[in-house]
Every structure is written in C-alpha cells, then in structure tokens.
Coordinates of C-alpha atoms in Angstrom, one line a residue:
Chain A
N1 CA 155.2 155.1 -33.2
A2 CA 153.6 155.9 -29.8
G3 CA 151.2 152.9 -30.0
V4 CA 148.2 153.4 -27.7
T5 CA 148.2 156.4 -25.5
Q6 CA 145.8 157.4 -22.7
T7 CA 145.0 160.7 -21.0
P8 CA 144.9 161.4 -18.1
K9 CA 147.2 159.0 -16.2
F10 CA 145.5 159.7 -12.9
R11 CA 142.3 161.3 -11.8
V12 CA 140.3 161.8 -8.6
L13 CA 136.6 162.6 -8.8
K14 CA 133.8 163.2 -6.3
T15 CA 130.6 161.2 -6.5
G16 CA 128.4 162.7 -9.2
Q17 CA 131.1 164.4 -11.2
S18 CA 131.6 163.6 -14.9
M19 CA 134.8 163.1 -16.9
T20 CA 136.1 161.8 -20.2
L21 CA 139.0 159.5 -20.8
L22 CA 140.8 159.8 -24.1
C23 CA 142.5 157.0 -26.0
A24 CA 144.5 157.5 -29.2
Q25 CA 146.3 154.9 -31.4
D26 CA 148.6 155.4 -34.3
M27 CA 148.6 151.8 -35.7
N28 CA 145.6 152.3 -38.0
H29 CA 143.7 149.7 -36.1
E30 CA 140.0 149.3 -36.9
Y31 CA 138.9 147.9 -33.5
M32 CA 139.2 149.7 -30.2
Y33 CA 138.2 148.7 -26.7
W34 CA 137.8 150.0 -23.2
Y35 CA 138.5 147.7 -20.2
R36 CA 138.5 148.1 -16.5
Q37 CA 140.8 146.2 -14.2
D38 CA 140.0 145.6 -10.5
P39 CA 142.1 143.7 -7.9
G40 CA 141.6 139.9 -8.1
M41 CA 139.6 140.1 -11.3
G42 CA 140.5 139.8 -14.9
L43 CA 140.2 142.7 -17.3
R44 CA 136.5 143.3 -18.1
L45 CA 135.3 144.8 -21.4
I46 CA 133.2 148.0 -21.0
H47 CA 132.6 149.0 -24.6
Y48 CA 134.2 148.5 -27.9
S49 CA 134.2 149.8 -31.4
V50 CA 134.7 148.0 -34.7
G51 CA 135.1 151.2 -36.8
E52 CA 134.8 154.9 -36.9
G53 CA 131.3 156.0 -35.9
T54 CA 130.3 152.6 -34.4
T55 CA 130.2 151.5 -30.7
A56 CA 128.8 148.6 -28.8
K57 CA 128.4 147.3 -25.3
G58 CA 130.7 144.9 -23.6
E59 CA 130.4 143.0 -20.3
V60 CA 130.1 145.9 -17.9
P61 CA 128.7 148.9 -19.8
D62 CA 126.4 150.5 -17.2
G63 CA 127.4 154.0 -16.1
Y64 CA 129.7 154.5 -19.1
N65 CA 129.3 156.0 -22.6
V66 CA 131.7 156.0 -25.5
S67 CA 132.3 157.7 -28.8
R68 CA 134.5 157.1 -31.8
L69 CA 134.3 160.1 -34.1
K70 CA 137.8 159.5 -35.6
K71 CA 139.4 156.1 -36.4
Q72 CA 142.4 156.9 -34.1
N73 CA 140.5 158.1 -31.1
F74 CA 138.1 156.3 -28.6
L75 CA 136.5 158.3 -25.8
L76 CA 135.1 156.9 -22.5
G77 CA 132.7 159.0 -20.5
L78 CA 131.4 158.8 -17.0
E79 CA 128.3 161.0 -16.7
S80 CA 127.8 160.7 -13.0
A81 CA 130.8 159.0 -11.3
A82 CA 130.1 156.5 -8.5
P83 CA 132.6 154.9 -6.0
S84 CA 132.1 151.5 -7.7
Q85 CA 133.8 153.0 -10.8
T86 CA 137.1 153.4 -8.9
S87 CA 139.4 151.3 -11.1
V88 CA 142.2 151.2 -13.5
Y89 CA 141.0 151.8 -17.1
F90 CA 142.8 150.4 -20.1
C91 CA 142.2 151.2 -23.7
A92 CA 143.3 148.7 -26.4
S93 CA 143.3 148.4 -30.2
S94 CA 143.6 145.6 -32.8
Y95 CA 143.1 144.6 -36.3
P96 CA 139.7 143.0 -37.0
T97 CA 139.3 139.2 -36.9
Y98 CA 138.7 138.9 -40.7
R99 CA 142.4 139.9 -41.2
V100 CA 145.2 137.3 -41.0
S101 CA 144.6 135.6 -37.7
S102 CA 148.2 136.0 -36.5
Y103 CA 147.8 139.7 -36.3
N104 CA 144.7 140.1 -34.2
E105 CA 146.3 140.5 -30.8
Q106 CA 145.2 143.6 -28.8
F107 CA 147.7 146.3 -27.9
F108 CA 147.1 148.1 -24.7
G109 CA 147.7 151.6 -23.4
P110 CA 149.4 152.5 -20.1
G111 CA 146.1 152.9 -18.2
T112 CA 144.2 155.6 -16.3
R113 CA 143.9 155.2 -12.5
L114 CA 140.6 156.7 -11.4
T115 CA 139.5 157.2 -7.9
V116 CA 135.9 158.2 -7.1
L117 CA 135.4 159.5 -3.5
Chain B
E1 CA 129.7 130.5 -20.4
D2 CA 133.2 131.3 -21.6
Q3 CA 135.7 131.3 -18.6
V4 CA 139.4 131.5 -17.9
T5 CA 141.0 130.4 -14.6
Q6 CA 144.7 131.0 -13.8
S7 CA 146.7 129.2 -11.2
P8 CA 148.5 129.8 -8.9
E9 CA 147.4 133.3 -8.0
A10 CA 150.9 134.1 -6.9
L11 CA 154.3 132.3 -7.3
R12 CA 157.6 133.1 -5.7
L13 CA 160.7 131.6 -7.3
Q14 CA 164.4 131.8 -6.7
E15 CA 166.5 132.9 -9.6
G16 CA 167.2 129.9 -11.8
E17 CA 164.2 127.9 -10.4
S18 CA 162.1 126.8 -13.4
S19 CA 158.3 126.5 -13.0
S20 CA 155.0 126.6 -14.9
L21 CA 151.9 128.8 -14.8
N22 CA 148.5 127.3 -15.7
C23 CA 145.6 128.7 -17.6
S24 CA 142.4 126.6 -17.8
Y25 CA 139.7 127.6 -20.1
T26 CA 136.2 126.8 -21.2
V27 CA 135.0 128.4 -24.4
S28 CA 132.4 127.6 -27.0
G29 CA 134.9 127.5 -29.8
L30 CA 138.5 128.6 -29.5
R31 CA 139.9 131.1 -32.0
G32 CA 143.0 131.9 -30.0
L33 CA 144.6 131.9 -26.6
F34 CA 146.8 134.9 -25.7
W35 CA 149.4 135.4 -23.0
Y36 CA 150.3 138.9 -21.8
R37 CA 152.8 140.2 -19.3
Q38 CA 151.8 143.2 -17.1
D39 CA 154.3 145.2 -15.0
P40 CA 153.1 147.2 -12.0
G41 CA 151.5 150.5 -13.1
K42 CA 151.6 149.5 -16.8
G43 CA 149.3 148.1 -19.5
P44 CA 149.5 144.4 -20.6
E45 CA 152.2 143.6 -23.1
F46 CA 151.5 141.0 -25.7
L47 CA 153.7 137.8 -25.5
F48 CA 152.1 134.9 -27.5
T49 CA 149.1 133.7 -29.4
L50 CA 148.3 130.0 -29.6
Y51 CA 145.7 128.7 -32.0
S52 CA 145.5 124.9 -31.9
A53 CA 146.1 122.1 -29.4
G54 CA 149.7 121.0 -29.6
E55 CA 151.1 124.3 -30.6
E56 CA 154.1 125.8 -28.8
K57 CA 155.8 129.2 -28.9
E58 CA 159.0 130.4 -27.3
K59 CA 160.5 133.7 -26.4
E60 CA 163.7 133.9 -24.4
R61 CA 163.0 132.0 -21.1
L62 CA 159.3 131.7 -21.8
K63 CA 157.5 128.8 -23.6
A64 CA 153.8 128.6 -24.0
T65 CA 151.9 125.4 -24.8
L66 CA 148.3 124.6 -25.6
T67 CA 145.9 121.7 -25.1
K68 CA 142.2 121.5 -25.6
K69 CA 141.5 122.5 -22.0
E70 CA 144.5 124.5 -20.8
S71 CA 147.7 126.3 -21.6
F72 CA 150.9 126.4 -19.7
L73 CA 153.5 129.2 -19.6
H74 CA 156.8 127.5 -18.7
I75 CA 159.6 129.7 -17.3
T76 CA 163.1 128.3 -17.6
A77 CA 165.8 129.6 -15.3
P78 CA 163.9 132.8 -14.5
K79 CA 165.7 136.1 -13.7
P80 CA 164.4 138.9 -11.4
E81 CA 163.4 140.9 -14.5
D82 CA 160.8 138.2 -15.2
S83 CA 158.9 139.3 -12.2
A84 CA 155.5 140.5 -13.3
T85 CA 151.8 139.5 -13.5
Y86 CA 151.1 137.1 -16.4
L87 CA 147.7 137.3 -17.9
C88 CA 145.9 134.6 -20.0
A89 CA 143.0 135.4 -22.3
V90 CA 140.9 133.4 -24.8
Q91 CA 139.1 134.6 -27.9
A92 CA 136.1 132.7 -29.1
T93 CA 135.2 132.0 -32.7
G94 CA 132.8 134.5 -34.2
G95 CA 132.1 137.9 -32.8
Y96 CA 134.3 140.9 -32.7
N97 CA 137.7 139.8 -31.3
K98 CA 136.4 139.8 -27.7
L99 CA 138.9 138.5 -25.1
I100 CA 138.0 136.8 -21.9
F101 CA 140.8 137.3 -19.3
G102 CA 141.8 135.4 -16.3
A103 CA 142.8 137.2 -13.1
G104 CA 146.5 136.6 -13.7
T105 CA 149.4 135.0 -11.8
R106 CA 151.8 137.3 -9.9
L107 CA 155.3 136.0 -10.3
A108 CA 158.1 137.2 -8.1
V109 CA 161.7 136.0 -8.9
H110 CA 164.2 136.6 -6.1
P111 CA 168.0 136.7 -6.6

C-alpha cells in the first residue's frame, strides 16, 4: 500500500497564477484533510472532507478551494496565488470518529513545498 | 479556545542522555491526544494516541504519558536516529476528527 501520496513535491508560482495539488489515499478512509505548515507554527487545517462529494472549511480556508469527486482523491486549488501562501502543504486521511476510537489517527502524505514569488 | 503548547522548542541531547518533552493543552473536552514524529522534508508519522489521564504507551525508547492538563514524551537512552521534530496534537470531543497541533519540539541527539 502506498498510503497517502501527494503531487507535485515542489512547485514555484508567480503571484496571481493558479495551481492544483493532488492527494490520493489507498486506505479506504472516509475523512481527508489539507493542512499547511509554516515555520514556528503548528499544522493548520485549511479544508477537510468527511466523504465523497462533501467539503468544509477549516481554520485558514481563505484563498483555497477543494474538491472530493472520488473517495480516494482530495484536490486543493489556489485560484490566484499570493506570497502569503508560500508554505508546505500536507494532506492527511483517517477513519471517521464514529468508528472504533483507537483507529482514528490521521495518516499524512509527504508534503508539497510551494513557493509563491 | 482549544490550544496546544509544546516545550522546549528545541532540545539537544547526547546519545544515552534521557529527557522528556512536554505538551500542555487546553481543550473543551478531550477525545484523544496524539504524538507524531516528523523528519526533515517528510510528513508527520503517527506514534501514539492517549485517551484518558493516567494512560501510558511505549514504543522502543519512547514512552508517552497523559494527565488532565499535559502529556509527556519520555525518551530513554536516545540514539542519533531519534533526532526529529516531535509534534503533539489534541482532538476534541464532537466534530469531525479535527486535530489542534502544537508547534513541535526539535530534538537533536548527538553521538
């Protein structure tokens, strides 16, 4: 099993450009998440999804959009990139909380390092 | 407001020198407290989940403990390969499995 995979691994954008980050998981998890990680700060939740066709906002959703057309994929879009969106982006997946509590840890992908000039 | 604070920010140890990392938290109702390890350039890797005060879990040289206000990650006789950033996160009751992360402790173990 590959677990959680993310593409691309690195990307450099100019201000105003758009891009989509792709996350895929092969663990049949219902929940998926997008986080950003900045120096000196904890991981912050951007958007999340509790199932195919559903998405919701997290702590820092502004400037991002997401889609979950298939259970195994979760896309993060930047419509008009800004330098403040320079960060490392992580995707994660998990079982939902109504399942046995000992199995609701989140599994993370390797990350995408994005620089916006 | 739910919050997680980790200390110290950075810790340097000699190989074999045991120590502890601290994670203090405030949360409306604790469903679980999670410890992750993160190596440079990689995603967080799950280590432990703790659910109630008094609970302890061990894995090799690591032992995690939980009280009503904080968690400790004890590292016994660390080796250089234990060098990493250790992240703590809490999950509140209710909701959608949201995790609140601390900023992490960067651990360097020198031979």
